[in-house]
C-alpha cells in the first residue's frame, strides 16, 4: 500500500485524503520508515500537490495534535509568521507594538532552521526568560498583560515536527505545498483568528523567486478561506540581512533600540512598521493609514517599549543580563566606493559559524556572538573602514569578505 502511494505521487497522480492519511499518520506512528517517507516527500517536491491534496494535508497536520481555543479572550487574535530570514527579529518589535494597542498577541515561535535564527533562540539570550509556558499560563498571561511570546507546545502539530526534521535533512524544505501546510496548520491549531504571513524571497530565504512567493501566498490565502480565517501576506526581500545585527543577543538589543525609537529608517525598521500596520489594521478592522499612525505613536510615546519590558519581566527575563562577547574582530573594506550588496546567505553562514546557531543537532548556541553591520547597502565606504564587527568567542581569521560585501 505505501509503495503504491509513493508510486502514484511519483507519476504525478492525485492522492485521496485516505492515502495521504495512511502515509503521514503511518510515519508519525513509526510504521513507515524514514527512507519511504523521504522518497515520498521528494516526489511531492518534484510533482507538487493539487489544492485538494494540500487542504487534506493541512487537515491531517492540524488533527495530529491539539487545537488551542482562546475564544474566551476578548478581541481578535492576529498571528504573524515569517518563512524565515537572516536577522529577522521582527516578532520582538511588532508583538509589543500590537499588544500595546489593545490587540491580544499569543505568539508561539520556533527555533532556528538552517542559516536562519529563531525567535525562541533570540529570547533565550535574555537570562531567565521562560519559553515553555503551559496552555493555562498562556491564557492567564494574555488576559493580564495582553501578550505572550513562548515556544510551541509539544502537542501543537506534532506531525510538523517529525516531517520538518526529515525535510531539513533530505533537501525537501523548499516545497510550496509542504511549506503552506506546515505553516498554516500551526497557525490554525494555535487559535489565531486572523493570520499575517511574511514570505521572504532571496538568497537568504527558502524561496528564490517572486513567482514562487506569489504561488505560496495564493495557496495560504486559499487554505485560510477553507478554515474561515482572514490571511494577508507580505512578500519581502531577503537578499540582504534585516537591519544591522545577526546573532541572538545582538538582535534583541537591536529590537530594543527600535522599540525605544533610537534606531530608525532601515529595511528592518520599515518592515516592522509594515507588518505591525497590517496586524493592527486586521485586529481593529481599521484602514492602513489609521493603523500606521497608531503604530508610529506607540513607538513615539514609549508604550510599545513598556509592553516589551512588561512581557520580559512577566516571563521571568532579566533584560540587564543580556550579554554580547567582549572579544571582537573587525571586517574592513578592501576598496573605496559604494556598498552595493550585503549577501544575506553569507552573513547567515558567518553568524552560524561563530556559534550563533546550531550546525549539528547536538551543538549548543552561543548567545553572545554574531555580526554587527556598520555599513548598510547604499552607504559610501573608504578603503580600510570597518564594514562589520564580529562578536566572537573563537578564532576567526579566514573570512572571505568579498563573498559578503560588494563594493563598486
Ligand atoms: N517555516 C515553517 O514553519 N514551515 C516550513 O515549512 C517553512 C518555514
mmCIF file of C-alpha atoms and ligand atoms in Angstrom:
data_model
loop_
_atom_site.group_PDB
_atom_site.id
_atom_site.type_symbol
_atom_site.label_atom_id
_atom_site.label_comp_id
_atom_site.label_asym_id
_atom_site.label_seq_id
_atom_site.Cartn_x
_atom_site.Cartn_y
_atom_site.Cartn_z
ATOM 1 C CA UNK A 1 0.000 0.000 0.000
ATOM 2 C CA UNK A 2 2.730 2.516 0.970
ATOM 3 C CA UNK A 3 4.686 1.672 -2.162
ATOM 4 C CA UNK A 4 1.588 2.248 -4.288
ATOM 5 C CA UNK A 5 1.064 5.661 -2.686
ATOM 6 C CA UNK A 6 4.682 6.676 -3.308
ATOM 7 C CA UNK A 7 4.499 5.437 -6.863
ATOM 8 C CA UNK A 8 1.262 7.308 -7.537
ATOM 9 C CA UNK A 9 2.886 10.572 -6.426
ATOM 10 C CA UNK A 10 5.981 9.770 -8.499
ATOM 11 C CA UNK A 11 3.690 9.537 -11.539
ATOM 12 C CA UNK A 12 2.092 12.877 -10.663
ATOM 13 C CA UNK A 13 -1.346 11.421 -9.881
ATOM 14 C CA UNK A 14 -3.696 12.929 -7.303
ATOM 15 C CA UNK A 15 -3.840 11.107 -3.961
ATOM 16 C CA UNK A 16 -7.025 10.702 -1.943
ATOM 17 C CA UNK A 17 -7.335 12.012 1.613
ATOM 18 C CA UNK A 18 -7.219 8.401 2.867
ATOM 19 C CA UNK A 19 -3.968 7.724 1.028
ATOM 20 C CA UNK A 20 -2.344 10.872 2.435
ATOM 21 C CA UNK A 21 -3.597 9.986 5.895
ATOM 22 C CA UNK A 22 -2.217 6.440 5.600
ATOM 23 C CA UNK A 23 1.306 7.509 4.731
ATOM 24 C CA UNK A 24 1.586 10.595 7.005
ATOM 25 C CA UNK A 25 -0.003 9.043 10.080
ATOM 26 C CA UNK A 26 1.857 5.801 9.361
ATOM 27 C CA UNK A 27 5.086 7.817 9.550
ATOM 28 C CA UNK A 28 4.058 9.630 12.745
ATOM 29 C CA UNK A 29 3.263 6.294 14.400
ATOM 30 C CA UNK A 30 6.608 4.824 13.320
ATOM 31 C CA UNK A 31 5.115 2.328 10.845
ATOM 32 C CA UNK A 32 6.546 3.994 7.730
ATOM 33 C CA UNK A 33 10.364 4.163 7.701
ATOM 34 C CA UNK A 34 12.378 7.332 7.011
ATOM 35 C CA UNK A 35 13.549 6.089 3.605
ATOM 36 C CA UNK A 36 9.999 5.637 2.279
ATOM 37 C CA UNK A 37 8.825 8.966 3.679
ATOM 38 C CA UNK A 38 11.903 10.727 2.239
ATOM 39 C CA UNK A 39 11.203 9.301 -1.177
ATOM 40 C CA UNK A 40 7.545 10.353 -0.911
ATOM 41 C CA UNK A 41 8.448 13.909 0.172
ATOM 42 C CA UNK A 42 10.862 14.198 -2.758
ATOM 43 C CA UNK A 43 8.066 13.084 -5.124
ATOM 44 C CA UNK A 44 5.887 15.873 -3.654
ATOM 45 C CA UNK A 45 8.731 18.361 -4.137
ATOM 46 C CA UNK A 46 9.092 17.396 -7.778
ATOM 47 C CA UNK A 47 5.438 16.867 -8.782
ATOM 48 C CA UNK A 48 3.672 19.236 -6.383
ATOM 49 C CA UNK A 49 0.174 18.716 -4.982
ATOM 50 C CA UNK A 50 -3.314 19.687 -6.077
ATOM 51 C CA UNK A 51 -5.277 22.158 -3.928
ATOM 52 C CA UNK A 52 -7.482 19.269 -2.755
ATOM 53 C CA UNK A 53 -4.415 17.338 -1.601
ATOM 54 C CA UNK A 54 -2.991 20.414 0.145
ATOM 55 C CA UNK A 55 -6.259 21.061 2.041
ATOM 56 C CA UNK A 56 -6.298 17.372 3.046
ATOM 57 C CA UNK A 57 -2.683 17.506 4.174
ATOM 58 C CA UNK A 58 -3.284 20.650 6.230
ATOM 59 C CA UNK A 59 -6.176 18.893 7.986
ATOM 60 C CA UNK A 60 -4.028 15.813 8.677
ATOM 61 C CA UNK A 61 -1.359 18.090 10.205
ATOM 62 C CA UNK A 62 -3.881 20.009 12.352
ATOM 63 C CA UNK A 63 -5.587 16.804 13.537
ATOM 64 C CA UNK A 64 -2.256 15.303 14.627
ATOM 65 C CA UNK A 65 -2.295 17.423 17.819
ATOM 66 C CA UNK A 66 -4.335 19.751 19.996
ATOM 67 C CA UNK A 67 -6.225 22.717 18.613
ATOM 68 C CA UNK A 68 -5.999 25.573 21.102
ATOM 69 C CA UNK A 69 -9.094 27.590 21.855
ATOM 70 C CA UNK A 70 -8.640 31.162 23.066
ATOM 71 C CA UNK A 71 -12.179 32.232 22.246
ATOM 72 C CA UNK A 72 -12.722 33.274 25.885
ATOM 73 C CA UNK A 73 -10.108 36.007 25.412
ATOM 74 C CA UNK A 74 -11.832 39.135 24.104
ATOM 75 C CA UNK A 75 -10.558 40.715 20.887
ATOM 76 C CA UNK A 76 -9.387 39.437 17.539
ATOM 77 C CA UNK A 77 -6.198 37.417 17.881
ATOM 78 C CA UNK A 78 -3.897 38.196 14.961
ATOM 79 C CA UNK A 79 -0.879 35.951 14.491
ATOM 80 C CA UNK A 80 2.117 36.550 12.243
ATOM 81 C CA UNK A 81 4.570 34.087 10.751
ATOM 82 C CA UNK A 82 7.724 34.569 8.721
ATOM 83 C CA UNK A 83 9.062 31.933 6.346
ATOM 84 C CA UNK A 84 12.482 32.667 7.857
ATOM 85 C CA UNK A 85 15.268 35.121 7.185
ATOM 86 C CA UNK A 86 18.689 36.388 8.257
ATOM 87 C CA UNK A 87 18.466 38.947 11.073
ATOM 88 C CA UNK A 88 14.685 38.574 11.269
ATOM 89 C CA UNK A 89 13.759 39.759 14.766
ATOM 90 C CA UNK A 90 10.529 41.451 13.727
ATOM 91 C CA UNK A 91 8.376 39.498 16.232
ATOM 92 C CA UNK A 92 10.297 41.116 19.118
ATOM 93 C CA UNK A 93 9.249 44.545 17.883
ATOM 94 C CA UNK A 94 5.816 44.068 16.360
ATOM 95 C CA UNK A 95 4.262 41.857 19.047
ATOM 96 C CA UNK A 96 4.696 44.550 21.774
ATOM 97 C CA UNK A 97 3.523 47.294 19.395
ATOM 98 C CA UNK A 98 0.337 45.411 18.550
ATOM 99 C CA UNK A 99 -0.323 44.367 22.170
ATOM 100 C CA UNK A 100 0.206 47.942 23.387
ATOM 101 C CA UNK A 101 -2.625 48.978 21.044
ATOM 102 C CA UNK A 102 -5.085 46.638 22.729
ATOM 103 C CA UNK A 103 -4.915 43.635 20.398
ATOM 104 C CA UNK A 104 -4.196 40.351 22.219
ATOM 105 C CA UNK A 105 -0.997 38.690 20.991
ATOM 106 C CA UNK A 106 -0.379 34.993 21.573
ATOM 107 C CA UNK A 107 2.779 34.167 19.699
ATOM 108 C CA UNK A 108 4.163 30.647 19.669
ATOM 109 C CA UNK A 109 7.511 30.890 17.981
ATOM 110 C CA UNK A 110 10.087 28.429 16.764
ATOM 111 C CA UNK A 111 13.818 27.895 16.837
ATOM 112 C CA UNK A 112 16.383 28.492 14.104
ATOM 113 C CA UNK A 113 16.366 26.415 10.936
ATOM 114 C CA UNK A 114 19.342 26.156 8.605
ATOM 115 C CA UNK A 115 21.053 29.553 8.496
ATOM 116 C CA UNK A 116 18.080 31.441 9.874
ATOM 117 C CA UNK A 117 17.710 32.202 13.572
ATOM 118 C CA UNK A 118 14.518 31.541 15.524
ATOM 119 C CA UNK A 119 12.668 33.950 17.807
ATOM 120 C CA UNK A 120 12.823 31.491 20.691
ATOM 121 C CA UNK A 121 16.632 31.270 20.495
ATOM 122 C CA UNK A 122 16.786 35.059 20.488
ATOM 123 C CA UNK A 123 14.550 35.334 23.546
ATOM 124 C CA UNK A 124 16.653 32.752 25.367
ATOM 125 C CA UNK A 125 19.555 35.181 25.210
ATOM 126 C CA UNK A 126 17.654 37.143 27.882
ATOM 127 C CA UNK A 127 18.701 35.381 31.100
ATOM 128 C CA UNK A 128 15.761 33.698 32.827
ATOM 129 C CA UNK A 129 13.206 34.291 30.021
ATOM 130 C CA UNK A 130 10.788 31.347 30.018
ATOM 131 C CA UNK A 131 9.836 29.889 26.621
ATOM 132 C CA UNK A 132 7.954 26.867 27.974
ATOM 133 C CA UNK A 133 4.653 28.315 29.202
ATOM 134 C CA UNK A 134 1.755 25.891 29.601
ATOM 135 C CA UNK A 135 -1.614 26.476 27.928
ATOM 136 C CA UNK A 136 -3.021 27.688 31.287
ATOM 137 C CA UNK A 137 -0.115 30.096 31.806
ATOM 138 C CA UNK A 138 -0.536 31.427 28.251
ATOM 139 C CA UNK A 139 -4.229 32.053 28.839
ATOM 140 C CA UNK A 140 -3.670 33.740 32.211
ATOM 141 C CA UNK A 141 -0.837 35.935 30.940
ATOM 142 C CA UNK A 142 -2.632 37.147 27.839
ATOM 143 C CA UNK A 143 -5.633 38.082 29.994
ATOM 144 C CA UNK A 144 -3.325 40.008 32.364
ATOM 145 C CA UNK A 145 -0.907 41.799 30.054
ATOM 146 C CA UNK A 146 -2.272 41.131 26.525
ATOM 147 C CA UNK A 147 0.933 39.487 25.247
ATOM 148 C CA UNK A 148 2.752 36.153 25.322
ATOM 149 C CA UNK A 149 5.742 35.009 23.283
ATOM 150 C CA UNK A 150 6.579 31.399 24.044
ATOM 151 C CA UNK A 151 7.723 28.191 22.352
ATOM 152 C CA UNK A 152 5.343 25.826 20.568
ATOM 153 C CA UNK A 153 3.969 23.266 23.000
ATOM 154 C CA UNK A 154 4.716 19.595 22.224
ATOM 155 C CA UNK A 155 1.073 18.955 21.412
ATOM 156 C CA UNK A 156 0.900 21.615 18.693
ATOM 157 C CA UNK A 157 1.009 19.871 15.287
ATOM 158 C CA UNK A 158 3.394 17.032 16.227
ATOM 159 C CA UNK A 159 3.202 15.895 12.583
ATOM 160 C CA UNK A 160 5.020 19.085 11.532
ATOM 161 C CA UNK A 161 7.843 18.436 13.995
ATOM 162 C CA UNK A 162 8.680 14.995 12.581
ATOM 163 C CA UNK A 163 8.112 15.893 8.938
ATOM 164 C CA UNK A 164 10.090 19.149 9.202
ATOM 165 C CA UNK A 165 13.046 17.341 10.788
ATOM 166 C CA UNK A 166 13.055 14.893 7.868
ATOM 167 C CA UNK A 167 12.624 17.655 5.253
ATOM 168 C CA UNK A 168 15.547 19.529 6.794
ATOM 169 C CA UNK A 169 17.947 16.648 6.049
ATOM 170 C CA UNK A 170 16.507 15.462 2.704
ATOM 171 C CA UNK A 171 16.536 18.726 0.690
ATOM 172 C CA UNK A 172 12.733 18.822 0.712
ATOM 173 C CA UNK A 173 12.182 22.036 2.696
ATOM 174 C CA UNK A 174 11.609 24.320 -0.292
ATOM 175 C CA UNK A 175 8.361 22.730 -1.461
ATOM 176 C CA UNK A 176 5.485 25.204 -1.724
ATOM 177 C CA UNK A 177 2.697 22.724 -0.752
ATOM 178 C CA UNK A 178 4.754 21.458 2.199
ATOM 179 C CA UNK A 179 5.602 24.985 3.406
ATOM 180 C CA UNK A 180 1.956 26.055 3.083
ATOM 181 C CA UNK A 181 0.540 23.147 5.079
ATOM 182 C CA UNK A 182 3.339 23.296 7.682
ATOM 183 C CA UNK A 183 2.792 26.981 8.441
ATOM 184 C CA UNK A 184 -0.977 27.156 8.077
ATOM 185 C CA UNK A 185 -1.610 24.082 10.242
ATOM 186 C CA UNK A 186 0.410 25.638 13.098
ATOM 187 C CA UNK A 187 -1.334 28.983 12.831
ATOM 188 C CA UNK A 188 -4.819 27.422 12.756
ATOM 189 C CA UNK A 189 -4.047 24.981 15.585
ATOM 190 C CA UNK A 190 -2.694 27.787 17.777
ATOM 191 C CA UNK A 191 -6.066 29.541 17.819
ATOM 192 C CA UNK A 192 -5.396 32.574 15.588
ATOM 193 C CA UNK A 193 -8.473 34.419 14.274
ATOM 194 C CA UNK A 194 -6.511 36.226 11.548
ATOM 195 C CA UNK A 195 -3.107 35.440 10.117
ATOM 196 C CA UNK A 196 -0.358 37.570 8.573
ATOM 197 C CA UNK A 197 2.412 35.785 6.669
ATOM 198 C CA UNK A 198 5.740 37.402 5.807
ATOM 199 C CA UNK A 199 7.036 35.484 2.788
ATOM 200 C CA UNK A 200 10.731 36.053 2.254
ATOM 201 C CA UNK A 201 12.357 35.885 -1.163
ATOM 202 C CA UNK A 202 16.061 35.944 -1.963
ATOM 203 C CA UNK A 203 19.365 34.209 -1.432
ATOM 204 C CA UNK A 204 18.880 34.082 2.360
ATOM 205 C CA UNK A 205 15.331 32.645 2.113
ATOM 206 C CA UNK A 206 13.658 29.329 1.335
ATOM 207 C CA UNK A 207 12.173 30.767 -1.849
ATOM 208 C CA UNK A 208 14.345 32.351 -4.525
ATOM 209 C CA UNK A 209 11.813 33.946 -6.881
ATOM 210 C CA UNK A 210 8.869 36.317 -6.616
ATOM 211 C CA UNK A 211 6.763 33.875 -8.697
ATOM 212 C CA UNK A 212 7.258 31.129 -6.078
ATOM 213 C CA UNK A 213 6.398 33.587 -3.298
ATOM 214 C CA UNK A 214 3.211 34.629 -5.097
ATOM 215 C CA UNK A 215 2.212 30.994 -5.527
ATOM 216 C CA UNK A 216 2.756 30.337 -1.816
ATOM 217 C CA UNK A 217 0.792 33.469 -0.942
ATOM 218 C CA UNK A 218 -2.183 32.403 -3.080
ATOM 219 C CA UNK A 219 -2.160 28.953 -1.534
ATOM 220 C CA UNK A 220 -2.077 30.203 2.046
ATOM 221 C CA UNK A 221 -4.959 32.587 1.389
ATOM 222 C CA UNK A 222 -6.964 29.655 -0.053
ATOM 223 C CA UNK A 223 -6.211 27.467 2.989
ATOM 224 C CA UNK A 224 -7.321 30.368 5.191
ATOM 225 C CA UNK A 225 -10.617 30.554 3.272
ATOM 226 C CA UNK A 226 -11.177 26.838 3.898
ATOM 227 C CA UNK A 227 -10.814 27.476 7.642
ATOM 228 C CA UNK A 228 -12.656 30.830 7.626
ATOM 229 C CA UNK A 229 -9.535 32.742 8.626
ATOM 230 C CA UNK A 230 -8.534 36.025 7.011
ATOM 231 C CA UNK A 231 -4.974 35.628 5.716
ATOM 232 C CA UNK A 232 -2.882 38.528 4.458
ATOM 233 C CA UNK A 233 0.618 38.151 3.063
ATOM 234 C CA UNK A 234 3.608 40.405 2.567
ATOM 235 C CA UNK A 235 6.405 39.414 0.204
ATOM 236 C CA UNK A 236 9.681 40.852 1.486
ATOM 237 C CA UNK A 237 13.278 40.911 0.299
ATOM 238 C CA UNK A 238 15.831 38.545 1.821
ATOM 239 C CA UNK A 239 18.836 39.217 -0.401
ATOM 240 C CA UNK A 240 20.323 41.460 2.286
ATOM 241 C CA UNK A 241 20.098 40.865 6.059
ATOM 242 C CA UNK A 242 17.341 42.602 8.003
ATOM 243 C CA UNK A 243 18.750 45.540 9.930
ATOM 244 C CA UNK A 244 22.256 45.703 11.349
ATOM 245 C CA UNK A 245 22.592 42.674 13.618
ATOM 246 C CA UNK A 246 22.614 38.917 13.172
ATOM 247 C CA UNK A 247 23.100 36.813 16.318
ATOM 248 C CA UNK A 248 20.864 36.305 19.320
ATOM 249 C CA UNK A 249 21.780 38.909 21.994
ATOM 250 C CA UNK A 250 22.763 41.442 19.345
ATOM 251 C CA UNK A 251 19.360 41.084 17.680
ATOM 252 C CA UNK A 252 17.468 41.510 20.956
ATOM 253 C CA UNK A 253 19.436 44.689 21.664
ATOM 254 C CA UNK A 254 18.696 45.950 18.150
ATOM 255 C CA UNK A 255 14.970 45.233 18.613
ATOM 256 C CA UNK A 256 15.077 47.224 21.879
ATOM 257 C CA UNK A 257 16.663 50.154 20.030
ATOM 258 C CA UNK A 258 13.808 50.107 17.509
ATOM 259 C CA UNK A 259 11.196 49.965 20.282
ATOM 260 C CA UNK A 260 12.895 52.878 22.055
ATOM 261 C CA UNK A 261 12.834 54.854 18.807
ATOM 262 C CA UNK A 262 16.650 55.047 18.745
ATOM 263 C CA UNK A 263 17.021 53.023 15.568
ATOM 264 C CA UNK A 264 15.075 54.429 12.611
ATOM 265 C CA UNK A 265 14.692 54.056 8.898
ATOM 266 C CA UNK A 266 16.429 50.938 7.667
ATOM 267 C CA UNK A 267 14.996 47.812 5.998
ATOM 268 C CA UNK A 268 14.308 46.188 9.386
ATOM 269 C CA UNK A 269 12.535 49.182 10.921
ATOM 270 C CA UNK A 270 10.493 49.682 7.756
ATOM 271 C CA UNK A 271 9.416 46.030 7.694
ATOM 272 C CA UNK A 272 8.405 46.227 11.371
ATOM 273 C CA UNK A 273 6.179 49.217 10.581
ATOM 274 C CA UNK A 274 4.683 47.443 7.573
ATOM 275 C CA UNK A 275 3.890 44.222 9.445
ATOM 276 C CA UNK A 276 2.632 45.939 12.602
ATOM 277 C CA UNK A 277 0.401 48.192 10.489
ATOM 278 C CA UNK A 278 -1.158 45.141 8.780
ATOM 279 C CA UNK A 279 -1.722 43.429 12.130
ATOM 280 C CA UNK A 280 -3.353 46.483 13.693
ATOM 281 C CA UNK A 281 -5.465 47.002 10.589
ATOM 282 C CA UNK A 282 -6.615 43.358 10.796
ATOM 283 C CA UNK A 283 -7.083 43.298 14.572
ATOM 284 C CA UNK A 284 -9.076 46.533 14.832
ATOM 285 C CA UNK A 285 -10.589 46.487 11.311
ATOM 286 C CA UNK A 286 -9.035 49.865 10.504
ATOM 287 C CA UNK A 287 -7.665 51.417 7.342
ATOM 288 C CA UNK A 288 -3.921 51.009 6.907
ATOM 289 C CA UNK A 289 -3.458 54.787 7.218
ATOM 290 C CA UNK A 290 -5.080 54.860 10.672
ATOM 291 C CA UNK A 291 -3.283 51.706 11.745
ATOM 292 C CA UNK A 292 0.078 53.160 10.666
ATOM 293 C CA UNK A 293 -0.452 56.294 12.757
ATOM 294 C CA UNK A 294 -1.270 54.170 15.811
ATOM 295 C CA UNK A 295 1.860 52.061 15.282
ATOM 296 C CA UNK A 296 4.009 55.176 14.968
ATOM 297 C CA UNK A 297 2.513 56.673 18.134
ATOM 298 C CA UNK A 298 3.088 53.504 20.137
ATOM 299 C CA UNK A 299 6.822 53.826 19.448
ATOM 300 C CA UNK A 300 6.934 57.579 19.956
ATOM 301 C CA UNK A 301 5.036 57.619 23.254
ATOM 302 C CA UNK A 302 7.040 54.660 24.648
ATOM 303 C CA UNK A 303 4.043 52.351 25.123
ATOM 304 C CA UNK A 304 5.397 49.628 22.808
ATOM 305 C CA UNK A 305 8.705 49.545 24.699
ATOM 306 C CA UNK A 306 6.899 49.472 28.071
ATOM 307 C CA UNK A 307 4.882 46.474 26.784
ATOM 308 C CA UNK A 308 8.105 44.697 25.816
ATOM 309 C CA UNK A 309 9.564 45.301 29.293
ATOM 310 C CA UNK A 310 6.342 44.020 30.872
ATOM 311 C CA UNK A 311 6.463 40.895 28.695
ATOM 312 C CA UNK A 312 10.080 40.116 29.574
ATOM 313 C CA UNK A 313 9.505 40.694 33.297
ATOM 314 C CA UNK A 314 6.355 38.574 33.359
ATOM 315 C CA UNK A 315 8.180 35.688 31.652
ATOM 316 C CA UNK A 316 10.995 35.961 34.242
ATOM 317 C CA UNK A 317 13.585 37.542 31.958
ATOM 318 C CA UNK A 318 16.300 39.914 33.139
ATOM 319 C CA UNK A 319 16.968 42.445 30.450
ATOM 320 C CA UNK A 320 20.011 43.829 32.284
ATOM 321 C CA UNK A 321 21.638 40.425 31.960
ATOM 322 C CA UNK A 322 21.823 40.329 28.131
ATOM 323 C CA UNK A 323 25.468 39.847 27.169
ATOM 324 C CA UNK A 324 27.490 40.164 23.994
ATOM 325 C CA UNK A 325 31.013 38.816 23.702
ATOM 326 C CA UNK A 326 33.762 41.252 24.711
ATOM 327 C CA UNK A 327 36.031 39.810 22.045
ATOM 328 C CA UNK A 328 35.532 41.456 18.653
ATOM 329 C CA UNK A 329 37.022 41.263 15.176
ATOM 330 C CA UNK A 330 36.551 43.937 12.514
ATOM 331 C CA UNK A 331 35.932 43.268 8.841
ATOM 332 C CA UNK A 332 37.398 46.209 6.869
ATOM 333 C CA UNK A 333 36.790 47.432 3.335
ATOM 334 C CA UNK A 334 39.474 46.448 0.839
ATOM 335 C CA UNK A 335 38.499 49.217 -1.568
ATOM 336 C CA UNK A 336 36.598 52.518 -1.637
ATOM 337 C CA UNK A 337 33.229 53.008 -3.319
ATOM 338 C CA UNK A 338 29.542 52.440 -2.695
ATOM 339 C CA UNK A 339 28.346 49.385 -0.804
ATOM 340 C CA UNK A 340 26.181 47.731 -3.454
ATOM 341 C CA UNK A 341 25.195 44.483 -1.737
ATOM 342 C CA UNK A 342 25.490 42.540 1.510
ATOM 343 C CA UNK A 343 24.882 38.861 0.841
ATOM 344 C CA UNK A 344 22.280 37.658 3.364
ATOM 345 C CA UNK A 345 23.116 33.998 2.954
ATOM 346 C CA UNK A 346 26.846 34.597 3.557
ATOM 347 C CA UNK A 347 26.116 36.687 6.669
ATOM 348 C CA UNK A 348 23.850 33.883 7.909
ATOM 349 C CA UNK A 349 26.582 31.304 7.315
ATOM 350 C CA UNK A 350 29.154 33.505 9.062
ATOM 351 C CA UNK A 351 26.946 34.024 12.108
ATOM 352 C CA UNK A 352 26.272 30.283 12.279
ATOM 353 C CA UNK A 353 29.984 29.512 12.066
ATOM 354 C CA UNK A 354 30.616 31.878 15.004
ATOM 355 C CA UNK A 355 28.220 29.722 17.067
ATOM 356 C CA UNK A 356 25.006 31.799 16.939
ATOM 357 C CA UNK A 357 23.055 28.767 15.666
ATOM 358 C CA UNK A 358 23.348 25.019 15.521
ATOM 359 C CA UNK A 359 25.350 23.399 12.726
ATOM 360 C CA UNK A 360 24.698 19.966 14.221
ATOM 361 C CA UNK A 361 21.782 18.843 16.304
ATOM 362 C CA UNK A 362 23.909 18.456 19.478
ATOM 363 C CA UNK A 363 25.617 21.880 19.245
ATOM 364 C CA UNK A 364 24.924 24.489 21.900
ATOM 365 C CA UNK A 365 24.126 28.051 20.891
ATOM 366 C CA UNK A 366 26.456 30.871 21.919
ATOM 367 C CA UNK A 367 24.028 33.740 22.534
ATOM 368 C CA UNK A 368 26.821 36.320 22.833
ATOM 369 C CA UNK A 369 28.246 36.057 19.305
ATOM 370 C CA UNK A 370 27.175 37.437 15.937
ATOM 371 C CA UNK A 371 27.661 40.062 13.258
ATOM 372 C CA UNK A 372 27.000 43.785 13.564
ATOM 373 C CA UNK A 373 26.977 45.687 10.284
ATOM 374 C CA UNK A 374 28.491 49.173 10.478
ATOM 375 C CA UNK A 375 27.643 49.979 6.862
ATOM 376 C CA UNK A 376 24.402 49.295 5.017
ATOM 377 C CA UNK A 377 23.645 48.977 1.319
ATOM 378 C CA UNK A 378 23.907 52.370 -0.390
ATOM 379 C CA UNK A 379 26.495 53.768 2.056
ATOM 380 C CA UNK A 380 29.770 55.091 0.718
ATOM 381 C CA UNK A 381 32.834 53.366 2.049
ATOM 382 C CA UNK A 382 36.517 54.253 2.305
ATOM 383 C CA UNK A 383 39.215 51.621 1.977
ATOM 384 C CA UNK A 384 40.107 50.383 5.493
ATOM 385 C CA UNK A 385 36.773 51.418 7.059
ATOM 386 C CA UNK A 386 35.015 48.906 9.300
ATOM 387 C CA UNK A 387 32.182 47.244 7.372
ATOM 388 C CA UNK A 388 31.150 44.923 10.179
ATOM 389 C CA UNK A 389 32.204 43.948 13.676
ATOM 390 C CA UNK A 390 32.110 40.302 14.616
ATOM 391 C CA UNK A 391 31.423 39.395 18.249
ATOM 392 C CA UNK A 392 33.361 36.190 18.699
ATOM 393 C CA UNK A 393 34.448 33.506 21.104
ATOM 394 C CA UNK A 394 36.609 31.584 18.671
ATOM 395 C CA UNK A 395 39.367 32.132 16.138
ATOM 396 C CA UNK A 396 38.085 33.898 13.002
ATOM 397 C CA UNK A 397 40.991 34.703 10.790
ATOM 398 C CA UNK A 398 39.927 33.235 7.425
ATOM 399 C CA UNK A 399 36.889 35.210 6.347
ATOM 400 C CA UNK A 400 36.392 35.915 2.690
ATOM 401 C CA UNK A 401 34.796 39.331 2.902
ATOM 402 C CA UNK A 402 34.371 39.641 -0.867
ATOM 403 C CA UNK A 403 31.717 36.925 -0.642
ATOM 404 C CA UNK A 404 29.775 39.075 1.819
ATOM 405 C CA UNK A 405 30.221 42.702 0.700
ATOM 406 C CA UNK A 406 30.113 44.060 -2.820
ATOM 407 C CA UNK A 407 31.698 47.486 -3.173
ATOM 408 C CA UNK A 408 31.702 49.252 -6.507
HETATM 409 N N1 LIG B 1 8.542 27.642 8.328
HETATM 410 C C1 LIG B 1 7.730 26.638 8.757
HETATM 411 O O1 LIG B 1 7.201 26.700 9.862
HETATM 412 N N2 LIG B 1 7.491 25.606 7.944
HETATM 413 C C2 LIG B 1 8.036 25.496 6.727
HETATM 414 O O2 LIG B 1 7.785 24.522 6.045
HETATM 415 C C3 LIG B 1 8.893 26.526 6.285
HETATM 416 C C4 LIG B 1 9.130 27.597 7.103
#
